[in-house]
Amino acid sequence: MALVCLVGSLMMGEILGGERPVSHDHTVHYFQTWLLKERFWQDGWFFWSNLWFAGYPANYTYPVGAYFWVLLVHGLTLGTLTLSGAYAVAFWLFFVLHGVSVYVLGRLASNRVVGLMAAVLYLVDRGASSAGGWFWTVDIGTWPIAFSIAWSTIATALLARILEGGTKRDVVWCAACVGMALLSHPLQLVYLPI
């Protein structure tokens, strides 16, 4: 798993240097994170806003899970990072989680070598428009979709473990992962019932 974290970190060189990604959808996600922070603390309401194109789920494709992720990082740094810096760190953490989720599934489905190979190949995949990979997730900035997929991938791995006689702790972690997946993208409304 350390190798997966290393590969993810090497691919995020500029971001680890503190530069927030600003290409394509990243600016929208950053603005919406800022908006969530301002509305959450001032109004106590964070699910609907005309600034969010009538809000989720009425007319927008991203729920607030990824934005809460950024705000969690911002909160955990106790204000030592700007919101922009917290976005960069949260995005790096997402990317590492993205690889770790595939590693966990591969390890539980087969073994550590398979998990490691799958995770590294998954992280370095160039991708294409609407096809995931580096281009779609990192460059275009549709990372909240992949963020939700990472959580549902971990939940899938845990579900397999639960069905083989897992512990109550596995059930709790699986439920938490399902919750994060659902809070992060509506794609999970199709995947998780299956």
Coordinates of N, CA and C in Angstrom, one line a residue:
M1 N 0.8 -1.2 0.0 CA 0.0 0.0 0.0 C 0.9 1.3 0.0
A2 N 2.0 1.2 0.6 CA 2.9 2.3 0.6 C 3.4 2.7 -0.8
L3 N 3.5 1.7 -1.7 CA 3.9 1.9 -3.1 C 2.8 2.6 -3.8
V4 N 1.5 2.3 -3.5 CA 0.4 2.9 -4.1 C 0.4 4.4 -3.7
C5 N 0.6 4.7 -2.4 CA 0.7 6.1 -1.9 C 1.8 6.8 -2.6
L6 N 3.0 6.2 -2.8 CA 4.1 6.8 -3.4 C 3.8 7.2 -4.8
V7 N 3.2 6.2 -5.6 CA 2.9 6.5 -7.0 C 1.9 7.7 -7.1
G8 N 0.9 7.6 -6.3 CA -0.1 8.7 -6.2 C 0.5 10.0 -5.9
S9 N 1.4 10.0 -5.0 CA 2.1 11.3 -4.6 C 3.0 11.8 -5.7
L10 N 3.8 10.9 -6.3 CA 4.6 11.3 -7.4 C 3.8 12.0 -8.6
M11 N 2.7 11.4 -8.8 CA 1.8 12.0 -9.9 C 1.2 13.3 -9.5
M12 N 1.2 13.7 -8.3 CA 0.6 14.9 -7.8 C 1.7 15.9 -7.4
G13 N 2.8 15.9 -8.0 CA 4.0 16.8 -7.7 C 3.6 18.2 -7.4
E14 N 3.0 18.9 -8.4 CA 2.6 20.3 -8.3 C 1.6 20.5 -7.1
I15 N 0.7 19.6 -7.0 CA -0.3 19.7 -5.9 C 0.3 19.6 -4.6
L16 N 1.3 18.6 -4.4 CA 2.0 18.5 -3.2 C 2.8 19.7 -2.9
G17 N 3.2 20.4 -3.9 CA 3.9 21.7 -3.7 C 3.0 22.8 -3.2
G18 N 1.7 22.5 -3.1 CA 0.7 23.5 -2.6 C -0.1 24.2 -3.7
E19 N 0.1 23.8 -4.9 CA -0.7 24.5 -6.0 C -2.0 23.7 -6.2
R20 N -3.1 24.5 -6.0 CA -4.4 23.9 -6.2 C -4.7 23.7 -7.7
P21 N -5.2 22.6 -8.2 CA -5.5 22.4 -9.6 C -6.6 23.4 -10.0
V22 N -6.4 24.0 -11.1 CA -7.4 25.0 -11.6 C -8.0 24.7 -13.0
S23 N -7.6 23.6 -13.6 CA -8.1 23.3 -14.9 C -9.6 22.9 -14.9
H24 N -10.3 23.2 -15.9 CA -11.7 22.8 -16.2 C -12.6 22.9 -15.0
D25 N -13.1 21.7 -14.5 CA -14.1 21.7 -13.4 C -13.6 22.0 -12.0
H26 N -12.2 22.0 -11.9 CA -11.7 22.3 -10.5 C -12.1 23.7 -10.0
T27 N -12.2 24.6 -10.9 CA -12.6 26.0 -10.4 C -14.0 26.0 -9.9
V28 N -14.9 25.2 -10.6 CA -16.3 25.1 -10.1 C -16.3 24.4 -8.8
H29 N -15.6 23.3 -8.6 CA -15.6 22.5 -7.4 C -15.0 23.4 -6.2
Y30 N -14.0 24.2 -6.5 CA -13.4 25.0 -5.5 C -14.5 26.1 -5.1
F31 N -15.1 26.7 -6.1 CA -16.1 27.7 -5.7 C -17.3 27.1 -4.9
Q32 N -17.7 25.9 -5.3 CA -18.8 25.3 -4.6 C -18.4 24.9 -3.2
T33 N -17.1 24.5 -3.0 CA -16.6 24.2 -1.6 C -16.6 25.5 -0.8
W34 N -16.2 26.6 -1.4 CA -16.2 27.9 -0.7 C -17.7 28.3 -0.3
L35 N -18.6 28.1 -1.3 CA -20.0 28.4 -1.1 C -20.6 27.5 0.0
L36 N -20.3 26.2 0.0 CA -20.7 25.4 1.1 C -20.2 25.8 2.4
K37 N -18.9 26.2 2.5 CA -18.4 26.7 3.7 C -19.1 27.9 4.2
E38 N -19.3 28.9 3.3 CA -20.0 30.1 3.7 C -21.4 29.9 4.1
R39 N -22.2 29.1 3.3 CA -23.6 28.8 3.6 C -23.7 28.0 4.8
F40 N -22.9 27.0 5.0 CA -23.0 26.0 6.1 C -22.8 26.8 7.4
W41 N -21.8 27.6 7.5 CA -21.5 28.3 8.8 C -22.5 29.4 9.0
Q42 N -22.9 30.1 7.9 CA -23.7 31.3 8.1 C -25.2 30.9 8.2
D43 N -25.7 30.1 7.3 CA -27.1 29.8 7.2 C -27.5 28.4 7.9
G44 N -26.5 27.5 8.0 CA -26.8 26.2 8.5 C -27.5 25.3 7.5
W45 N -27.5 25.8 6.2 CA -28.2 25.0 5.2 C -27.2 24.8 4.0
F46 N -27.1 23.6 3.5 CA -26.1 23.4 2.5 C -26.5 22.5 1.3
F47 N -27.8 22.2 1.2 CA -28.2 21.3 0.1 C -28.8 22.1 -1.1
W48 N -29.2 23.3 -0.9 CA -29.9 24.0 -2.0 C -29.4 25.4 -2.1
S49 N -29.2 25.8 -3.3 CA -28.8 27.2 -3.5 C -29.0 27.5 -5.0
N50 N -29.5 28.7 -5.3 CA -29.6 29.1 -6.7 C -28.2 29.2 -7.3
L51 N -27.2 29.4 -6.5 CA -25.9 29.5 -7.0 C -25.4 28.1 -7.5
W52 N -26.0 27.1 -7.0 CA -25.7 25.7 -7.4 C -26.6 25.2 -8.5
F53 N -27.1 26.1 -9.4 CA -28.0 25.7 -10.5 C -29.2 25.0 -9.9
A54 N -29.8 25.5 -8.9 CA -31.0 25.0 -8.2 C -30.7 23.9 -7.3
G55 N -29.4 23.6 -7.1 CA -29.0 22.7 -6.0 C -29.1 21.2 -6.4
Y56 N -28.6 20.4 -5.6 CA -28.7 18.9 -5.7 C -29.9 18.5 -4.9
P57 N -30.7 17.6 -5.4 CA -30.7 16.9 -6.6 C -31.5 17.5 -7.7
A58 N -32.0 18.7 -7.6 CA -32.9 19.3 -8.5 C -32.4 19.4 -9.9
N59 N -31.1 19.9 -10.1 CA -30.7 20.2 -11.4 C -29.1 20.3 -11.4
Y60 N -28.5 19.5 -10.6 CA -27.0 19.5 -10.6 C -26.5 18.1 -10.3
T61 N -25.4 17.8 -10.8 CA -24.9 16.4 -10.7 C -24.0 16.0 -9.5
Y62 N -23.5 17.0 -8.8 CA -22.6 16.7 -7.7 C -23.2 17.0 -6.4
P63 N -23.4 16.0 -5.5 CA -23.8 16.3 -4.1 C -22.6 16.9 -3.4
V64 N -22.7 17.1 -2.1 CA -21.6 17.8 -1.4 C -20.5 17.0 -0.8
G65 N -20.5 15.7 -1.0 CA -19.5 14.8 -0.3 C -18.1 15.2 -0.5
A66 N -17.7 15.5 -1.8 CA -16.3 15.9 -2.0 C -16.0 17.3 -1.4
Y67 N -17.0 18.1 -1.3 CA -16.8 19.5 -0.8 C -16.6 19.4 0.8
F68 N -17.4 18.4 1.4 CA -17.2 18.2 2.8 C -15.8 17.6 3.0
W69 N -15.3 16.8 2.1 CA -13.9 16.3 2.2 C -12.9 17.4 2.3
V70 N -13.0 18.4 1.4 CA -12.1 19.5 1.4 C -12.3 20.3 2.7
L71 N -13.5 20.5 3.2 CA -13.7 21.2 4.4 C -13.2 20.5 5.6
L72 N -13.3 19.1 5.6 CA -12.7 18.3 6.6 C -11.2 18.5 6.7
V73 N -10.5 18.5 5.6 CA -9.1 18.8 5.6 C -8.8 20.2 6.1
H74 N -9.6 21.1 5.6 CA -9.4 22.5 6.1 C -9.6 22.6 7.6
G75 N -10.6 22.0 8.1 CA -10.8 22.0 9.6 C -9.8 21.3 10.4
L76 N -9.3 20.1 9.8 CA -8.3 19.4 10.6 C -6.9 20.1 10.6
T77 N -6.7 21.0 9.7 CA -5.5 21.8 9.7 C -5.6 23.0 10.7
L78 N -6.7 23.2 11.3 CA -7.0 24.3 12.2 C -6.6 25.7 11.7
G79 N -6.9 25.8 10.4 CA -6.7 27.1 9.8 C -5.3 27.4 9.3
T80 N -4.4 26.4 9.5 CA -3.0 26.7 9.0 C -2.9 26.7 7.5
L81 N -3.9 26.0 6.8 CA -4.0 26.0 5.4 C -5.1 27.0 4.9
T82 N -4.9 27.7 3.9 CA -6.0 28.4 3.2 C -7.0 27.4 2.7
L83 N -8.1 27.8 2.3 CA -9.1 26.9 1.6 C -8.5 26.4 0.3
S84 N -7.8 27.2 -0.4 CA -7.1 26.8 -1.6 C -6.1 25.7 -1.3
G85 N -5.3 25.9 -0.3 CA -4.3 24.9 0.1 C -5.0 23.6 0.6
A86 N -6.1 23.7 1.3 CA -6.9 22.6 1.8 C -7.4 21.8 0.6
Y87 N -7.9 22.5 -0.4 CA -8.4 21.9 -1.7 C -7.3 21.0 -2.3
A88 N -6.1 21.6 -2.4 CA -4.9 20.9 -2.9 C -4.6 19.6 -2.1
V89 N -4.6 19.7 -0.8 CA -4.3 18.5 0.0 C -5.4 17.5 -0.1
A90 N -6.7 18.0 0.0 CA -7.8 17.1 -0.1 C -7.8 16.3 -1.5
F91 N -7.4 17.0 -2.5 CA -7.4 16.4 -3.8 C -6.3 15.4 -3.9
W92 N -5.1 15.6 -3.3 CA -4.1 14.6 -3.2 C -4.5 13.4 -2.4
L93 N -5.2 13.7 -1.3 CA -5.7 12.6 -0.5 C -6.7 11.7 -1.2
F94 N -7.6 12.4 -2.0 CA -8.5 11.7 -2.8 C -7.8 10.8 -3.8
F95 N -6.8 11.3 -4.5 CA -6.1 10.6 -5.5 C -5.4 9.3 -4.9
V96 N -4.8 9.5 -3.7 CA -4.3 8.3 -3.1 C -5.4 7.3 -2.7
L97 N -6.5 7.8 -2.1 CA -7.6 7.0 -1.7 C -8.1 6.2 -3.0
H98 N -8.1 6.9 -4.1 CA -8.6 6.3 -5.4 C -7.8 5.1 -5.7
G99 N -6.4 5.1 -5.5 CA -5.6 4.0 -5.8 C -5.7 2.9 -4.7
V100 N -5.8 3.4 -3.4 CA -5.9 2.5 -2.3 C -7.2 1.6 -2.4
S101 N -8.3 2.2 -2.9 CA -9.5 1.5 -3.0 C -9.4 0.3 -3.9
V102 N -8.7 0.5 -5.0 CA -8.5 -0.6 -6.0 C -7.5 -1.6 -5.4
Y103 N -6.5 -1.1 -4.7 CA -5.6 -2.1 -4.0 C -6.4 -3.0 -3.0
V104 N -7.2 -2.4 -2.2 CA -8.0 -3.1 -1.2 C -8.9 -4.2 -1.9
L105 N -9.6 -3.8 -3.0 CA -10.4 -4.7 -3.7 C -9.6 -5.8 -4.3
G106 N -8.5 -5.5 -5.0 CA -7.7 -6.5 -5.6 C -7.0 -7.5 -4.6
R107 N -6.6 -6.9 -3.4 CA -6.0 -7.7 -2.4 C -7.1 -8.7 -1.8
L108 N -8.3 -8.2 -1.5 CA -9.3 -9.1 -1.0 C -9.8 -10.1 -2.0
A109 N -9.9 -9.7 -3.3 CA -10.4 -10.6 -4.3 C -9.3 -11.6 -4.7
S110 N -8.0 -11.3 -4.6 CA -7.0 -12.2 -5.0 C -5.9 -12.3 -4.0
N111 N -4.9 -11.3 -4.1 CA -3.8 -11.2 -3.2 C -3.2 -9.8 -3.3
R112 N -2.1 -9.6 -2.5 CA -1.5 -8.3 -2.5 C -0.8 -7.9 -3.8
V113 N -0.2 -8.8 -4.5 CA 0.4 -8.5 -5.7 C -0.6 -8.1 -6.8
V114 N -1.7 -8.8 -6.8 CA -2.8 -8.4 -7.8 C -3.3 -7.0 -7.4
G115 N -3.5 -6.8 -6.1 CA -4.0 -5.5 -5.6 C -3.1 -4.4 -6.0
L116 N -1.8 -4.6 -5.8 CA -0.8 -3.6 -6.1 C -0.7 -3.3 -7.6
M117 N -0.7 -4.4 -8.4 CA -0.6 -4.2 -9.9 C -1.9 -3.4 -10.4
A118 N -3.0 -3.8 -9.9 CA -4.3 -3.1 -10.3 C -4.3 -1.7 -9.9
A119 N -3.9 -1.4 -8.7 CA -3.9 0.0 -8.2 C -2.9 0.9 -9.0
V120 N -1.7 0.4 -9.2 CA -0.7 1.2 -9.9 C -1.2 1.4 -11.4
L121 N -1.7 0.4 -12.0 CA -2.2 0.6 -13.4 C -3.4 1.5 -13.4
Y122 N -4.2 1.4 -12.4 CA -5.4 2.3 -12.3 C -5.0 3.8 -12.2
L123 N -4.0 4.0 -11.3 CA -3.6 5.4 -11.1 C -2.9 6.0 -12.4
V124 N -2.1 5.2 -13.1 CA -1.3 5.7 -14.2 C -2.1 5.7 -15.5
D125 N -3.3 5.2 -15.5 CA -4.2 5.1 -16.7 C -4.4 6.6 -17.2
R126 N -4.1 6.8 -18.5 CA -4.2 8.1 -19.1 C -5.7 8.5 -19.2
G127 N -6.6 7.6 -19.6 CA -8.0 7.8 -19.7 C -8.3 8.6 -20.9
A128 N -9.6 9.1 -21.0 CA -10.1 9.8 -22.1 C -11.4 10.5 -21.7
S129 N -11.9 11.3 -22.6 CA -13.2 12.0 -22.2 C -14.3 11.0 -21.8
S130 N -14.9 11.2 -20.7 CA -16.0 10.4 -20.2 C -15.5 8.9 -19.9
A131 N -14.2 8.7 -19.8 CA -13.7 7.3 -19.6 C -12.8 7.2 -18.4
G132 N -12.8 8.2 -17.5 CA -12.0 8.1 -16.3 C -10.5 8.3 -16.6
G133 N -9.7 7.8 -15.8 CA -8.2 7.9 -15.9 C -7.8 9.3 -15.6
W134 N -6.5 9.6 -15.8 CA -5.9 10.9 -15.4 C -6.6 12.0 -16.1
F135 N -6.8 11.9 -17.4 CA -7.4 13.0 -18.2 C -8.8 13.4 -17.6
W136 N -9.7 12.5 -17.4 CA -11.0 12.8 -17.0 C -11.1 13.2 -15.5
T137 N -10.4 12.5 -14.7 CA -10.5 12.7 -13.3 C -9.6 13.9 -12.8
V138 N -8.4 13.9 -13.2 CA -7.4 15.0 -12.7 C -7.5 16.2 -13.6
D139 N -7.2 16.0 -14.9 CA -7.1 17.2 -15.8 C -8.5 17.9 -16.0
I140 N -9.5 17.2 -16.3 CA -10.8 17.8 -16.5 C -11.4 18.1 -15.1
G141 N -11.1 17.4 -14.1 CA -11.5 17.7 -12.7 C -12.9 17.1 -12.3
T142 N -13.2 16.0 -12.9 CA -14.5 15.4 -12.5 C -14.3 14.4 -11.3
W143 N -13.4 14.8 -10.4 CA -13.0 14.0 -9.3 C -14.1 13.6 -8.3
P144 N -15.1 14.3 -8.1 CA -16.1 13.9 -7.2 C -16.8 12.5 -7.6
I145 N -16.8 12.3 -8.9 CA -17.3 11.0 -9.4 C -16.4 9.9 -8.9
A146 N -15.1 10.0 -9.2 CA -14.1 9.0 -8.8 C -14.0 8.9 -7.3
F147 N -14.2 10.0 -6.6 CA -14.3 10.0 -5.1 C -15.4 9.1 -4.6
S148 N -16.5 9.2 -5.2 CA -17.6 8.3 -4.8 C -17.3 6.9 -5.2
I149 N -16.7 6.7 -6.4 CA -16.4 5.3 -6.8 C -15.3 4.7 -5.9
A150 N -14.4 5.5 -5.4 CA -13.4 4.9 -4.4 C -14.1 4.4 -3.2
W151 N -15.1 5.2 -2.7 CA -15.8 4.7 -1.5 C -16.6 3.5 -1.7
S152 N -17.3 3.4 -2.9 CA -18.1 2.2 -3.2 C -17.2 1.0 -3.5
T153 N -16.0 1.2 -4.0 CA -15.1 0.1 -4.3 C -14.6 -0.5 -2.9
I154 N -14.3 0.3 -2.0 CA -14.0 -0.2 -0.6 C -15.2 -0.9 0.0
A155 N -16.4 -0.3 -0.2 CA -17.6 -0.9 0.4 C -17.8 -2.3 -0.3
T156 N -17.5 -2.4 -1.6 CA -17.7 -3.7 -2.3 C -16.7 -4.7 -1.7
A157 N -15.5 -4.3 -1.5 CA -14.5 -5.2 -0.9 C -14.9 -5.7 0.5
L158 N -15.4 -4.7 1.3 CA -15.9 -5.0 2.7 C -17.1 -5.9 2.6
L159 N -18.0 -5.7 1.7 CA -19.2 -6.5 1.6 C -18.8 -8.0 1.3
A160 N -17.8 -8.2 0.5 CA -17.4 -9.6 0.2 C -16.9 -10.2 1.5
R161 N -16.1 -9.4 2.3 CA -15.6 -9.9 3.6 C -16.7 -10.2 4.6
I162 N -17.7 -9.3 4.6 CA -18.9 -9.5 5.5 C -19.6 -10.8 5.1
L163 N -19.8 -11.0 3.8 CA -20.5 -12.2 3.4 C -19.7 -13.5 3.7
E164 N -18.4 -13.4 4.0 CA -17.6 -14.5 4.3 C -17.5 -14.6 5.8
G165 N -18.3 -13.9 6.6 CA -18.3 -14.0 8.0 C -17.5 -12.9 8.7
G166 N -17.6 -11.7 8.2 CA -16.9 -10.6 8.7 C -17.4 -10.1 10.1
T167 N -16.8 -9.1 10.6 CA -17.1 -8.6 12.0 C -18.1 -7.5 11.9
K168 N -18.6 -7.1 13.1 CA -19.4 -5.9 13.1 C -18.7 -4.6 12.7
R169 N -17.4 -4.6 12.9 CA -16.6 -3.5 12.5 C -16.6 -3.4 11.0
D170 N -16.5 -4.5 10.3 CA -16.6 -4.5 8.8 C -17.9 -3.9 8.4
V171 N -19.0 -4.3 9.0 CA -20.3 -3.8 8.7 C -20.4 -2.3 8.9
V172 N -19.8 -1.8 10.0 CA -19.8 -0.3 10.2 C -19.0 0.4 9.2
W173 N -17.8 -0.1 8.9 CA -17.0 0.6 7.8 C -17.6 0.5 6.5
C174 N -18.3 -0.6 6.2 CA -19.0 -0.7 4.9 C -20.1 0.3 4.8
A175 N -20.9 0.4 5.8 CA -22.0 1.4 5.8 C -21.5 2.8 5.7
A176 N -20.4 3.1 6.4 CA -19.8 4.5 6.3 C -19.3 4.7 4.9
C177 N -18.7 3.7 4.2 CA -18.2 3.9 2.8 C -19.4 4.1 1.9
V178 N -20.5 3.3 2.1 CA -21.7 3.5 1.3 C -22.3 4.9 1.5
G179 N -22.3 5.3 2.7 CA -22.8 6.7 3.0 C -22.0 7.8 2.2
M180 N -20.6 7.6 2.3 CA -19.8 8.6 1.6 C -20.0 8.5 0.1
A181 N -20.1 7.3 -0.4 CA -20.3 7.1 -1.8 C -21.6 7.8 -2.3
L182 N -22.7 7.6 -1.5 CA -24.0 8.2 -1.9 C -24.0 9.7 -1.7
L183 N -23.2 10.2 -0.7 CA -23.1 11.7 -0.5 C -22.3 12.4 -1.5
S184 N -21.5 11.6 -2.3 CA -20.5 12.2 -3.3 C -21.0 12.2 -4.7
H185 N -21.8 11.2 -5.1 CA -22.3 11.2 -6.5 C -23.5 10.3 -6.7
P186 N -24.5 10.8 -7.5 CA -25.7 10.0 -7.7 C -25.5 8.7 -8.5
L187 N -24.3 8.6 -9.1 CA -24.0 7.3 -9.8 C -24.2 6.1 -8.9
Q188 N -23.9 6.3 -7.6 CA -24.0 5.2 -6.7 C -25.4 4.7 -6.5
L189 N -26.4 5.6 -6.8 CA -27.8 5.1 -6.7 C -28.1 4.0 -7.7
V190 N -27.3 3.9 -8.7 CA -27.4 2.8 -9.7 C -26.5 1.6 -9.3
Y191 N -25.3 1.9 -8.8 CA -24.3 0.8 -8.5 C -24.6 0.1 -7.2
L192 N -24.9 0.8 -6.2 CA -25.0 0.1 -4.9 C -26.2 -0.8 -4.7
P193 N -27.3 -0.5 -5.3 CA -28.4 -1.5 -5.2 C -28.1 -2.8 -5.9
I194 N -27.3 -2.7 -7.0 CA -26.9 -4.0 -7.7 C -26.0 -4.8 -6.8

